[in-house]
mmCIF file of C-alpha atoms in Angstrom:
data_model
loop_
_atom_site.group_PDB
_atom_site.id
_atom_site.type_symbol
_atom_site.label_atom_id
_atom_site.label_comp_id
_atom_site.label_asym_id
_atom_site.label_seq_id
_atom_site.Cartn_x
_atom_site.Cartn_y
_atom_site.Cartn_z
ATOM 1 C CA MET A 21 125.195 71.309 112.419
ATOM 2 C CA GLY A 22 121.988 72.334 114.193
ATOM 3 C CA GLY A 23 123.941 74.560 116.565
ATOM 4 C CA GLU A 24 125.637 76.368 113.735
ATOM 5 C CA GLU A 25 122.368 77.071 112.001
ATOM 6 C CA ASP A 26 120.830 78.413 115.190
ATOM 7 C CA ASP A 27 123.763 80.754 115.730
ATOM 8 C CA ASP A 28 123.452 82.001 112.191
ATOM 9 C CA ASP A 29 119.756 82.649 112.633
ATOM 10 C CA GLU A 30 120.357 84.523 115.868
ATOM 11 C CA ASP A 31 123.083 86.644 114.379
ATOM 12 C CA GLU A 32 120.894 87.411 111.445
ATOM 13 C CA GLU A 33 118.005 88.330 113.678
ATOM 14 C CA ASP A 34 120.125 90.540 115.892
ATOM 15 C CA ALA A 35 121.519 92.284 112.880
ATOM 16 C CA LEU A 36 118.045 92.705 111.496
ATOM 17 C CA VAL A 37 116.850 94.178 114.775
ATOM 18 C CA GLY A 38 119.727 96.597 114.647
ATOM 19 C CA VAL A 39 118.887 97.684 111.147
ATOM 20 C CA VAL A 40 115.212 98.144 111.726
ATOM 21 C CA ILE A 41 115.190 99.550 115.242
ATOM 22 C CA SER A 42 118.271 101.649 115.723
ATOM 23 C CA ARG A 43 118.218 103.484 112.446
ATOM 24 C CA MET A 44 114.614 104.466 112.514
ATOM 25 C CA PRO A 45 112.289 105.804 115.188
ATOM 26 C CA PRO A 46 109.837 103.224 116.568
ATOM 27 C CA PRO A 47 106.716 103.016 114.403
ATOM 28 C CA SER A 48 103.648 104.885 115.586
ATOM 29 C CA SER A 49 100.460 103.067 116.524
ATOM 30 C CA ILE A 50 98.894 104.087 113.223
ATOM 31 C CA LYS A 51 101.730 102.467 111.359
ATOM 32 C CA LYS A 52 101.379 99.319 113.425
ATOM 33 C CA GLU A 53 97.674 99.186 112.673
ATOM 34 C CA PHE A 54 98.411 99.737 109.025
ATOM 35 C CA LEU A 55 100.952 96.926 109.027
ATOM 36 C CA LYS A 56 98.469 94.542 110.638
ATOM 37 C CA LYS A 57 95.819 95.257 108.037
ATOM 38 C CA TRP A 58 98.265 95.180 105.209
ATOM 39 C CA LEU A 59 99.605 91.795 106.263
ATOM 40 C CA VAL A 60 96.058 90.433 106.123
ATOM 41 C CA GLY A 61 95.987 91.399 102.468
ATOM 42 C CA LEU A 62 99.469 90.063 101.821
ATOM 43 C CA LYS A 63 98.628 86.768 103.467
ATOM 44 C CA ALA A 64 95.607 86.395 101.199
ATOM 45 C CA LEU A 65 98.068 86.861 98.385
ATOM 46 C CA SER A 66 100.339 84.026 99.422
ATOM 47 C CA ASN A 67 97.365 81.778 100.169
ATOM 48 C CA SER A 68 95.982 82.146 96.677
ATOM 49 C CA ARG A 69 99.376 81.425 95.293
ATOM 50 C CA SER A 70 100.018 78.242 97.213
ATOM 51 C CA SER A 71 96.545 76.827 96.755
ATOM 52 C CA SER A 72 96.255 77.400 93.034
ATOM 53 C CA THR A 73 96.946 74.304 91.056
ATOM 54 C CA SER A 74 95.196 75.128 87.825
ATOM 55 C CA LYS A 75 96.268 78.767 87.693
ATOM 56 C CA LYS A 76 99.812 79.713 86.847
ATOM 57 C CA GLU A 77 101.974 81.422 89.411
ATOM 58 C CA MET A 78 101.435 85.148 89.765
ATOM 59 C CA SER A 79 103.679 87.290 87.685
ATOM 60 C CA VAL A 80 105.822 89.901 89.348
ATOM 61 C CA LEU A 81 103.558 92.585 87.952
ATOM 62 C CA GLU A 82 100.382 90.978 89.264
ATOM 63 C CA ARG A 83 101.876 90.542 92.684
ATOM 64 C CA LYS A 84 103.065 94.130 92.667
ATOM 65 C CA LYS A 85 99.563 95.350 91.890
ATOM 66 C CA ALA A 86 98.131 93.231 94.673
ATOM 67 C CA ILE A 87 100.731 94.449 97.152
ATOM 68 C CA LYS A 88 100.035 98.043 96.227
ATOM 69 C CA LEU A 89 96.287 97.571 96.359
ATOM 70 C CA SER A 90 96.342 95.946 99.778
ATOM 71 C CA ALA A 91 98.608 98.710 101.072
ATOM 72 C CA ASP A 92 96.302 101.439 99.752
ATOM 73 C CA VAL A 93 93.192 99.731 101.058
ATOM 74 C CA ALA A 94 94.795 99.052 104.429
ATOM 75 C CA MET A 95 95.638 102.736 104.851
ATOM 76 C CA ALA A 96 92.205 103.836 103.706
ATOM 77 C CA SER A 97 90.366 101.418 105.974
ATOM 78 C CA LEU A 98 92.157 102.828 109.021
ATOM 79 C CA LYS A 99 90.108 105.976 108.552
ATOM 80 C CA ASN A 100 86.876 104.092 109.216
ATOM 81 C CA GLY A 101 85.093 106.213 106.645
ATOM 82 C CA THR A 102 85.825 109.518 108.352
ATOM 83 C CA THR A 103 87.520 111.055 105.311
ATOM 84 C CA SER A 104 86.297 111.401 101.746
ATOM 85 C CA TRP A 105 89.501 110.282 100.130
ATOM 86 C CA SER A 106 89.522 106.985 102.009
ATOM 87 C CA ARG A 107 85.918 106.262 101.082
ATOM 88 C CA ALA A 108 86.601 107.167 97.456
ATOM 89 C CA LEU A 109 89.693 104.979 97.361
ATOM 90 C CA ILE A 110 87.807 101.927 98.609
ATOM 91 C CA GLN A 111 84.914 102.640 96.280
ATOM 92 C CA ASN A 112 87.204 102.900 93.286
ATOM 93 C CA ALA A 113 88.944 99.680 94.277
ATOM 94 C CA SER A 114 85.671 97.810 94.521
ATOM 95 C CA LYS A 115 84.688 98.825 91.000
ATOM 96 C CA ASP A 116 87.133 96.240 89.688
ATOM 97 C CA GLY A 117 85.617 92.800 90.082
ATOM 98 C CA ASN A 118 89.041 91.185 90.399
ATOM 99 C CA ASN A 119 89.556 92.942 93.703
ATOM 100 C CA ARG A 120 86.506 91.504 95.394
ATOM 101 C CA THR A 121 88.149 88.645 97.253
ATOM 102 C CA LEU A 122 91.002 90.786 98.488
ATOM 103 C CA LEU A 123 88.706 93.573 99.666
ATOM 104 C CA LYS A 124 86.403 91.133 101.359
ATOM 105 C CA SER A 125 89.221 89.482 103.254
ATOM 106 C CA MET A 126 90.601 92.834 104.367
ATOM 107 C CA LEU A 127 87.438 94.747 105.126
ATOM 108 C CA GLY A 128 85.192 91.889 106.146
ATOM 109 C CA SER A 129 81.631 92.712 107.095
ATOM 110 C CA GLU A 130 82.263 96.444 106.851
ATOM 111 C CA TYR A 131 82.778 95.993 103.117
ATOM 112 C CA ASP A 132 79.185 96.430 102.022
ATOM 113 C CA LYS A 133 78.486 99.101 104.627
ATOM 114 C CA LYS A 134 81.353 101.251 103.430
ATOM 115 C CA LEU A 135 80.164 101.123 99.853
ATOM 116 C CA ARG A 136 76.693 102.321 100.728
ATOM 117 C CA ILE A 137 77.942 105.223 102.855
ATOM 118 C CA GLY A 138 80.351 106.288 100.148
ATOM 119 C CA SER A 139 77.782 106.553 97.393
ATOM 120 C CA THR A 140 75.470 108.912 99.287
ATOM 121 C CA THR A 141 78.067 111.368 100.517
ATOM 122 C CA THR A 142 79.708 111.900 97.161
ATOM 123 C CA SER A 143 76.426 113.048 95.640
ATOM 124 C CA ILE A 144 75.962 115.680 98.351
ATOM 125 C CA MET A 145 79.402 117.078 97.977
ATOM 126 C CA CYS A 146 79.136 118.602 94.497
ATOM 127 C CA SER A 147 79.301 122.293 95.171
ATOM 128 C CA LYS A 148 81.092 125.338 93.863
ATOM 129 C CA GLY A 149 84.567 125.984 95.071
ATOM 130 C CA ILE A 150 85.740 129.131 96.703
ATOM 131 C CA ARG A 151 87.896 131.608 94.886
ATOM 132 C CA ASN A 152 90.509 132.847 97.282
ATOM 133 C CA THR A 153 93.641 133.385 95.279
ATOM 134 C CA THR A 154 94.594 136.705 96.781
ATOM 135 C CA VAL A 155 94.251 135.516 100.389
ATOM 136 C CA LEU A 156 97.928 134.857 100.931
ATOM 137 C CA ARG A 157 99.039 138.038 99.316
ATOM 138 C CA ARG A 158 96.615 140.172 101.308
ATOM 139 C CA SER A 159 97.361 138.660 104.656
ATOM 140 C CA CYS A 160 101.124 138.677 104.200
ATOM 141 C CA GLY A 161 101.484 142.261 105.262
ATOM 142 C CA LEU A 162 104.437 142.715 102.935
ATOM 143 C CA ARG A 163 104.177 145.545 100.460
ATOM 144 C CA ARG A 164 106.231 145.966 97.330
ATOM 145 C CA ALA A 165 108.341 149.090 97.151
ATOM 146 C CA ARG A 166 108.098 149.649 93.405
ATOM 147 C CA LYS A 167 104.934 150.947 91.752
ATOM 148 C CA ILE A 168 102.872 148.676 89.599
ATOM 149 C CA SER A 169 100.116 150.097 87.453
ATOM 150 C CA LYS A 170 96.600 149.125 88.314
ATOM 151 C CA ASP A 171 96.279 147.528 84.912
ATOM 152 C CA GLN A 172 99.246 145.293 85.550
ATOM 153 C CA ARG A 173 97.938 144.375 88.959
ATOM 154 C CA VAL A 174 94.587 143.395 87.572
ATOM 155 C CA ARG A 175 96.158 141.255 84.901
ATOM 156 C CA ALA A 176 98.546 139.632 87.348
ATOM 157 C CA GLY A 177 95.643 138.892 89.649
ATOM 158 C CA LEU A 178 93.689 137.242 86.873
ATOM 159 C CA MET A 179 96.676 135.188 85.835
ATOM 160 C CA ALA A 180 97.214 134.082 89.404
ATOM 161 C CA LYS A 181 93.557 133.097 89.649
ATOM 162 C CA ARG A 182 93.814 131.060 86.488
ATOM 163 C CA LEU A 183 96.994 129.394 87.668
ATOM 164 C CA VAL A 184 95.478 128.490 91.019
ATOM 165 C CA LYS A 185 92.404 127.156 89.274
ATOM 166 C CA LYS A 186 94.512 125.019 86.966
ATOM 167 C CA ARG A 187 96.640 123.639 89.773
ATOM 168 C CA THR A 188 93.619 122.987 91.944
ATOM 169 C CA GLN A 189 92.282 120.860 89.112
ATOM 170 C CA VAL A 190 95.498 118.860 89.058
ATOM 171 C CA LEU A 191 95.245 118.364 92.794
ATOM 172 C CA ARG A 192 91.711 117.092 92.379
ATOM 173 C CA SER A 193 92.965 114.421 90.034
ATOM 174 C CA LEU A 194 95.595 113.299 92.535
ATOM 175 C CA VAL A 195 93.447 112.982 95.641
ATOM 176 C CA PRO A 196 90.906 110.129 95.562
ATOM 177 C CA GLY A 197 87.433 111.576 95.204
ATOM 178 C CA GLY A 198 88.891 115.029 94.683
ATOM 179 C CA GLU A 199 86.593 115.871 91.781
ATOM 180 C CA TYR A 200 83.576 115.969 94.073
ATOM 181 C CA MET A 201 84.979 118.178 96.800
ATOM 182 C CA ASP A 202 84.660 121.890 97.308
ATOM 183 C CA GLU A 203 87.923 123.770 97.576
ATOM 184 C CA TYR A 204 87.995 123.913 101.348
ATOM 185 C CA SER A 205 87.338 120.199 101.773
ATOM 186 C CA LEU A 206 89.875 119.447 99.050
ATOM 187 C CA PHE A 207 92.623 121.169 101.031
ATOM 188 C CA GLU A 208 91.617 119.460 104.252
ATOM 189 C CA GLU A 209 91.453 116.070 102.595
ATOM 190 C CA THR A 210 94.795 116.704 100.904
ATOM 191 C CA LEU A 211 96.466 117.300 104.253
ATOM 192 C CA ASP A 212 95.111 114.059 105.649
ATOM 193 C CA TYR A 213 95.864 112.147 102.477
ATOM 194 C CA ILE A 214 99.494 113.295 102.467
ATOM 195 C CA MET A 215 99.942 112.297 106.112
ATOM 196 C CA SER A 216 98.555 108.847 105.378
ATOM 197 C CA LEU A 217 100.703 108.409 102.278
ATOM 198 C CA ARG A 218 103.808 109.280 104.258
ATOM 199 C CA ALA A 219 103.012 106.706 106.917
ATOM 200 C CA GLN A 220 102.252 104.129 104.242
ATOM 201 C CA VAL A 221 105.549 104.770 102.458
ATOM 202 C CA ASP A 222 107.446 104.533 105.736
ATOM 203 C CA VAL A 223 106.056 101.126 106.645
ATOM 204 C CA MET A 224 106.458 99.790 103.112
ATOM 205 C CA ARG A 225 110.038 100.956 103.098
ATOM 206 C CA ARG A 226 110.743 99.287 106.445
ATOM 207 C CA LEU A 227 109.322 96.021 105.198
ATOM 208 C CA ALA A 228 111.282 96.210 101.965
ATOM 209 C CA ASN A 229 114.515 96.914 103.836
ATOM 210 C CA ALA A 230 113.878 94.144 106.343
ATOM 211 C CA SER A 231 113.018 91.652 103.610
ATOM 212 C CA ALA A 232 116.039 92.591 101.553
ATOM 213 C CA PHE A 233 118.247 92.253 104.575
ATOM 214 C CA SER A 234 116.933 88.919 105.705
ATOM 215 C CA SER A 235 117.039 87.409 102.248
ATOM 216 C CA LYS A 236 120.778 87.911 102.060
ATOM 217 C CA SER A 237 121.847 84.675 103.657
ATOM 218 C CA MET B 12 62.969 121.203 98.218
ATOM 219 C CA SER B 13 65.670 119.888 100.495
ATOM 220 C CA GLY B 14 68.066 120.234 97.562
ATOM 221 C CA ARG B 15 67.439 123.957 97.282
ATOM 222 C CA ARG B 16 67.657 124.433 101.014
ATOM 223 C CA SER B 17 70.944 122.588 101.323
ATOM 224 C CA ARG B 18 72.335 124.626 98.460
ATOM 225 C CA SER B 19 71.454 127.943 100.069
ATOM 226 C CA THR B 20 72.844 126.928 103.454
ATOM 227 C CA GLN B 21 75.899 125.720 101.658
ATOM 228 C CA ALA B 22 76.249 129.060 99.908
ATOM 229 C CA SER B 23 76.125 130.954 103.184
ATOM 230 C CA ALA B 24 78.399 128.351 104.763
ATOM 231 C CA VAL B 25 80.891 128.958 101.988
ATOM 232 C CA SER B 26 80.947 132.695 102.614
ATOM 233 C CA ARG B 27 81.279 132.070 106.348
ATOM 234 C CA ILE B 28 84.481 130.113 105.857
ATOM 235 C CA THR B 29 86.966 132.822 106.615
ATOM 236 C CA ASP B 30 90.133 133.702 104.823
ATOM 237 C CA ASP B 31 91.919 132.781 108.021
ATOM 238 C CA GLN B 32 90.704 129.225 107.775
ATOM 239 C CA ILE B 33 91.895 128.925 104.209
ATOM 240 C CA ASN B 34 95.165 130.520 105.250
ATOM 241 C CA ASP B 35 95.507 128.029 108.038
ATOM 242 C CA LEU B 36 95.074 125.097 105.705
ATOM 243 C CA VAL B 37 97.503 126.477 103.165
ATOM 244 C CA SER B 38 100.134 127.119 105.828
ATOM 245 C CA LYS B 39 99.652 123.573 107.118
ATOM 246 C CA LEU B 40 100.235 122.307 103.597
ATOM 247 C CA GLN B 41 103.324 124.463 103.481
ATOM 248 C CA GLN B 42 104.616 122.813 106.640
ATOM 249 C CA LEU B 43 104.323 119.426 105.035
ATOM 250 C CA LEU B 44 106.118 120.271 101.837
ATOM 251 C CA PRO B 45 109.855 119.776 102.149
ATOM 252 C CA GLU B 46 110.523 122.067 99.191
ATOM 253 C CA ILE B 47 108.905 125.133 100.649
ATOM 254 C CA ARG B 48 109.335 124.633 104.370
ATOM 255 C CA ASP B 49 113.082 124.991 104.293
ATOM 256 C CA ARG B 50 113.035 128.284 102.462
ATOM 257 C CA CYS B 51 111.663 131.674 103.349
ATOM 258 C CA SER B 52 107.986 130.864 103.616
ATOM 259 C CA ASP B 53 106.451 134.310 104.022
ATOM 260 C CA LYS B 54 105.803 135.161 100.446
ATOM 261 C CA VAL B 55 104.794 131.827 98.997
ATOM 262 C CA SER B 56 101.876 132.144 96.660
ATOM 263 C CA ALA B 57 98.883 129.857 96.699
ATOM 264 C CA ALA B 58 99.808 128.706 93.219
ATOM 265 C CA ARG B 59 103.267 127.718 94.395
ATOM 266 C CA VAL B 60 101.911 125.774 97.367
ATOM 267 C CA LEU B 61 99.493 123.936 95.112
ATOM 268 C CA GLN B 62 102.223 123.099 92.655
ATOM 269 C CA GLU B 63 104.528 121.748 95.332
ATOM 270 C CA THR B 64 101.662 119.828 96.874
ATOM 271 C CA CYS B 65 100.900 118.120 93.583
ATOM 272 C CA ASN B 66 104.569 117.346 93.032
ATOM 273 C CA TYR B 67 104.842 115.908 96.511
ATOM 274 C CA ILE B 68 101.799 113.682 96.136
ATOM 275 C CA ARG B 69 103.080 112.454 92.786
ATOM 276 C CA SER B 70 106.460 111.584 94.293
ATOM 277 C CA LEU B 71 104.768 109.731 97.161
ATOM 278 C CA HIS B 72 102.704 107.768 94.646
ATOM 279 C CA ARG B 73 105.867 106.890 92.790
ATOM 280 C CA GLU B 74 107.490 105.692 95.988
ATOM 281 C CA VAL B 75 104.537 103.464 96.763
ATOM 282 C CA ASP B 76 104.780 102.064 93.263
ATOM 283 C CA ASP B 77 108.528 101.440 93.452
ATOM 284 C CA LEU B 78 108.281 99.858 96.875
ATOM 285 C CA SER B 79 105.459 97.616 95.702
ATOM 286 C CA GLU B 80 107.640 96.434 92.867
ATOM 287 C CA ARG B 81 110.594 95.819 95.164
ATOM 288 C CA LEU B 82 108.413 93.908 97.591
ATOM 289 C CA SER B 83 106.896 91.900 94.772
ATOM 290 C CA GLU B 84 110.317 90.581 93.929
ATOM 291 C CA LEU B 85 111.431 90.135 97.522
ATOM 292 C CA LEU B 86 108.329 88.436 98.837
ATOM 293 C CA ALA B 87 108.172 86.033 95.923
ATOM 294 C CA THR B 88 110.440 83.637 97.691
ATOM 295 C CA ALA B 89 109.662 84.523 101.294
ATOM 296 C CA ASP B 90 108.871 81.622 103.552
ATOM 297 C CA PRO B 91 106.397 81.881 106.436
ATOM 298 C CA ALA B 92 109.131 81.849 109.103
ATOM 299 C CA GLN B 93 110.729 84.887 107.582
ATOM 300 C CA ALA B 94 107.398 86.684 107.469
ATOM 301 C CA ALA B 95 106.870 86.000 111.164
ATOM 302 C CA ILE B 96 110.291 87.375 112.081
ATOM 303 C CA ILE B 97 109.714 90.505 110.043
ATOM 304 C CA ARG B 98 106.312 91.098 111.551
ATOM 305 C CA ASN B 99 107.611 90.791 115.082
ATOM 306 C CA LEU B 100 110.479 93.147 114.493
ATOM 307 C CA LEU B 101 108.410 95.787 112.794
ATOM 308 C CA MET B 102 105.831 95.773 115.535
ATOM 309 C CA GLN B 103 108.255 96.876 118.250
#
């Protein structure tokens, strides 16, 4: 009986290794760091669950929010305050009192320090953006063959400017802390934010696949 | 005082940021966006890049959300032994 169970476990583990390792490239060090931090948050989750006698069990929705929050915070904390978006993300998270215990367990002593640094830099960063809508068109070096009247060109240029301005506003709403950045910083932060999101999604996906696989017994 | 000074240095700093630098950033964004990268990328307008960037970020947010939901259901019944196995495997 014991032997059979062991064999099953080994087979399952081998299969799991195959799924996780062979199909995907080995995770980068950043992703490993992210996973470590994220697991700290997830562990706090399961601890609160098992130790609560008076509270009801967490609903699926509550657990989902906690999982997402710990993932976001884990990714942001990896930056060690070097990017605006990560500072803004942590600041926004700490505004909700319910998140205190989770943030404290994940960020530890750096928790208070991060908050103080964040509040001063955001006040400095309110400045006018740069208008550079025609940059790409100018530097392309491609010229249109057909003639466009100057009037049309001017109008098209204005429309393009307005469109860029509108879309830049949308981007500001998507990147944490985006409202306080000048245009140049916004683009830089966006690049970094996208890279981090991709890594975060990759690790989350791996964990979800591994969990799904191992729960099929 | 210092506020005025920082504003003026910021103004000159803004004008010193060259078009090339902006270009560089936009092209880097272009590289990241799966929609644009695979097509002819010479003539992409700034507006287009911004639009695709926003779409991409939104889709990444959605993925995080979906994965969180999936994990919420999966990890509900996870025992500690399973968690240890998973952690070991993912760390390789």
